[in-house]
Amino acid sequence: MDDMNDTQFDQKAPESSPALKKLEKLVGTWDVSGGVKGRLIYDWMEGGFFLLQHVDMNHQGHRIKGVEVIGHLKPFGGEPSQDIKSRWYDNDGNTFDYVYEVEGDTLTIWGGERGSPAYYQGQFSDDGNTLTGGWVYPGGGGYQAVSTRVK
């Protein structure tokens, strides 16, 4: 052990970004009503670099079960992405990519890339226990939903 140099002990553990930490508002269990009905559960993966979303809901008679991994992309040997990105996996074999952002009490989830014409936008209540918003799809459609934190 005497041959270890001091720099090995001075290395600081990496920390997640302030932008990612804003998603802490989502952590917990939520009941969803409106255009979809069901339950969402958000929890941090150990280390705090990725937020996991577990989904079990019904949309127009179709049951959707899935999981989403949300965080900064960090390719092998590279730097973390500027945007918070995610990948969704569901029981129909779909994989969808999103970009997340929180500004104040507004959550925006872009379908694909930032600025996409497909997006979700919702507003957190003052106490943070309700999220009201909806999905907008190109050419119309989408739906409104209210998510209420389960206590």
C-alpha positions as a printed NumPy array, in Angstrom:
array([[  0.   ,   0.   ,   0.   ],
       [  2.963,   2.349,   0.442],
       [  3.394,   2.744,  -3.324],
       [ -0.018,   4.409,  -3.855],
       [  0.358,   8.084,  -4.566],
       [ -1.675,  10.74 ,  -2.814],
       [ -3.69 ,  11.689,  -5.914],
       [ -5.605,   8.433,  -5.69 ],
       [ -6.98 ,   9.571,  -2.341],
       [ -7.704,  13.119,  -3.469],
       [-10.07 ,  12.134,  -6.283],
       [-13.548,  13.48 ,  -5.7  ],
       [-16.545,  11.258,  -6.457],
       [-18.54 ,  12.494,  -9.462],
       [-21.818,  14.275,  -8.762],
       [-24.992,  14.482, -10.821],
       [-25.785,  17.781, -12.519],
       [-27.951,  20.545, -11.029],
       [-30.326,  20.145, -14.009],
       [-30.791,  16.462, -13.238],
       [-31.327,  17.192,  -9.537],
       [-34.348,  19.345, -10.524],
       [-36.111,  16.074, -11.428],
       [-36.197,  15.254,  -7.705],
       [-39.707,  16.776,  -7.862],
       [-40.831,  13.614,  -9.642],
       [-39.531,  11.091,  -7.093],
       [-42.37 ,   9.108,  -5.567],
       [-45.562,   7.357,  -6.582],
       [-48.191,   9.146,  -8.663],
       [-51.766,   8.254,  -9.629],
       [-52.655,   9.545, -13.094],
       [-56.143,  10.448, -14.331],
       [-57.578,  12.122, -17.411],
       [-56.605,  10.974, -20.92 ],
       [-54.685,   8.106, -19.294],
       [-55.275,   6.291, -16.029],
       [-52.736,   4.461, -13.953],
       [-49.68 ,   4.743, -11.777],
       [-46.166,   6.138, -12.214],
       [-43.273,   5.484,  -9.86 ],
       [-40.063,   7.518, -10.047],
       [-36.952,   6.559,  -8.087],
       [-33.22 ,   7.224,  -8.296],
       [-30.81 ,   4.542,  -9.386],
       [-28.029,   4.119,  -6.855],
       [-25.44 ,   6.852,  -7.38 ],
       [-28.031,   9.511,  -8.332],
       [-27.088,   9.752, -12.017],
       [-30.268,   8.197, -13.415],
       [-33.924,   8.565, -12.552],
       [-36.065,   5.506, -13.268],
       [-39.737,   5.736, -14.201],
       [-41.952,   2.646, -13.875],
       [-45.308,   2.915, -15.668],
       [-48.516,   0.897, -15.44 ],
       [-51.434,   2.674, -17.119],
       [-54.34 ,   2.425, -19.496],
       [-54.639,   4.664, -22.572],
       [-57.893,   4.314, -24.511],
       [-58.344,   0.689, -23.446],
       [-54.719,  -0.273, -24.1  ],
       [-52.57 ,  -1.321, -21.13 ],
       [-49.104,   0.19 , -21.165],
       [-46.356,  -1.135, -18.92 ],
       [-42.87 ,   0.195, -19.257],
       [-39.716,   1.59 , -17.775],
       [-37.752,   4.729, -18.621],
       [-34.151,   5.561, -17.747],
       [-33.58 ,   9.33 , -17.461],
       [-30.209,  11.083, -17.188],
       [-27.295,  12.526, -19.107],
       [-25.909,  10.288, -21.845],
       [-22.25 ,   9.568, -21.267],
       [-20.719,   7.528, -24.069],
       [-17.694,   5.357, -23.398],
       [-14.739,   7.677, -22.865],
       [-16.864,  10.783, -23.437],
       [-18.379,  13.655, -21.516],
       [-22.005,  13.747, -20.297],
       [-24.582,  15.18 , -22.721],
       [-25.749,  18.751, -22.188],
       [-29.423,  17.71 , -22.264],
       [-31.09 ,  15.25 , -19.915],
       [-32.119,  12.402, -22.177],
       [-34.103,   9.249, -21.673],
       [-35.004,   5.972, -23.3  ],
       [-38.425,   4.373, -22.825],
       [-39.043,   0.607, -23.115],
       [-42.542,  -0.884, -23.071],
       [-44.583,  -4.074, -23.26 ],
       [-45.269,  -3.506, -26.984],
       [-41.564,  -3.531, -27.84 ],
       [-41.323,   0.236, -28.331],
       [-38.246,   2.277, -27.521],
       [-38.73 ,   6.035, -27.5  ],
       [-36.186,   8.775, -26.78 ],
       [-36.992,  11.986, -24.913],
       [-35.341,  15.141, -23.558],
       [-36.37 ,  16.364, -20.084],
       [-36.17 ,  19.856, -18.656],
       [-37.516,  21.557, -15.553],
       [-37.755,  25.346, -15.39 ],
       [-39.308,  26.587, -12.165],
       [-42.505,  24.585, -11.697],
       [-42.803,  23.58 , -15.363],
       [-41.788,  20.145, -16.636],
       [-41.262,  19.751, -20.38 ],
       [-40.569,  16.402, -22.022],
       [-39.641,  16.647, -25.694],
       [-40.314,  13.636, -27.954],
       [-36.975,  12.826, -29.604],
       [-34.99 ,  16.069, -29.359],
       [-35.427,  19.476, -27.721],
       [-37.84 ,  21.61 , -29.738],
       [-39.747,  18.623, -31.16 ],
       [-43.38 ,  19.238, -32.203],
       [-44.294,  16.264, -29.944],
       [-43.952,  17.24 , -26.291],
       [-45.44 ,  17.084, -22.819],
       [-45.731,  20.179, -20.71 ],
       [-47.008,  20.183, -17.144],
       [-47.14 ,  22.476, -14.151],
       [-46.413,  21.401, -10.57 ],
       [-48.762,  22.708,  -7.879],
       [-47.33 ,  24.958,  -5.165],
       [-46.994,  21.994,  -2.775],
       [-45.442,  19.806,  -5.515],
       [-48.036,  17.047,  -5.083],
       [-49.967,  17.609,  -8.313],
       [-48.69 ,  17.78 , -11.884],
       [-51.227,  19.023, -14.427],
       [-50.46 ,  19.012, -18.137],
       [-50.682,  17.168, -21.377],
       [-49.058,  15.741, -24.466],
       [-49.174,  17.647, -27.756],
       [-48.715,  15.629, -30.934],
       [-47.967,  16.98 , -34.434],
       [-51.125,  17.179, -36.519],
       [-53.4  ,  17.072, -33.457],
       [-54.237,  14.577, -30.801],
       [-52.517,  14.297, -27.492],
       [-54.236,  14.228, -24.133],
       [-54.473,  16.02 , -20.824],
       [-53.711,  14.331, -17.516],
       [-53.447,  15.084, -13.818],
       [-50.851,  13.247, -11.741],
       [-51.356,  13.234,  -7.985],
       [-48.644,  12.138,  -5.573],
       [-49.664,   9.17 ,  -3.439],
       [-48.907,   9.846,   0.216]])
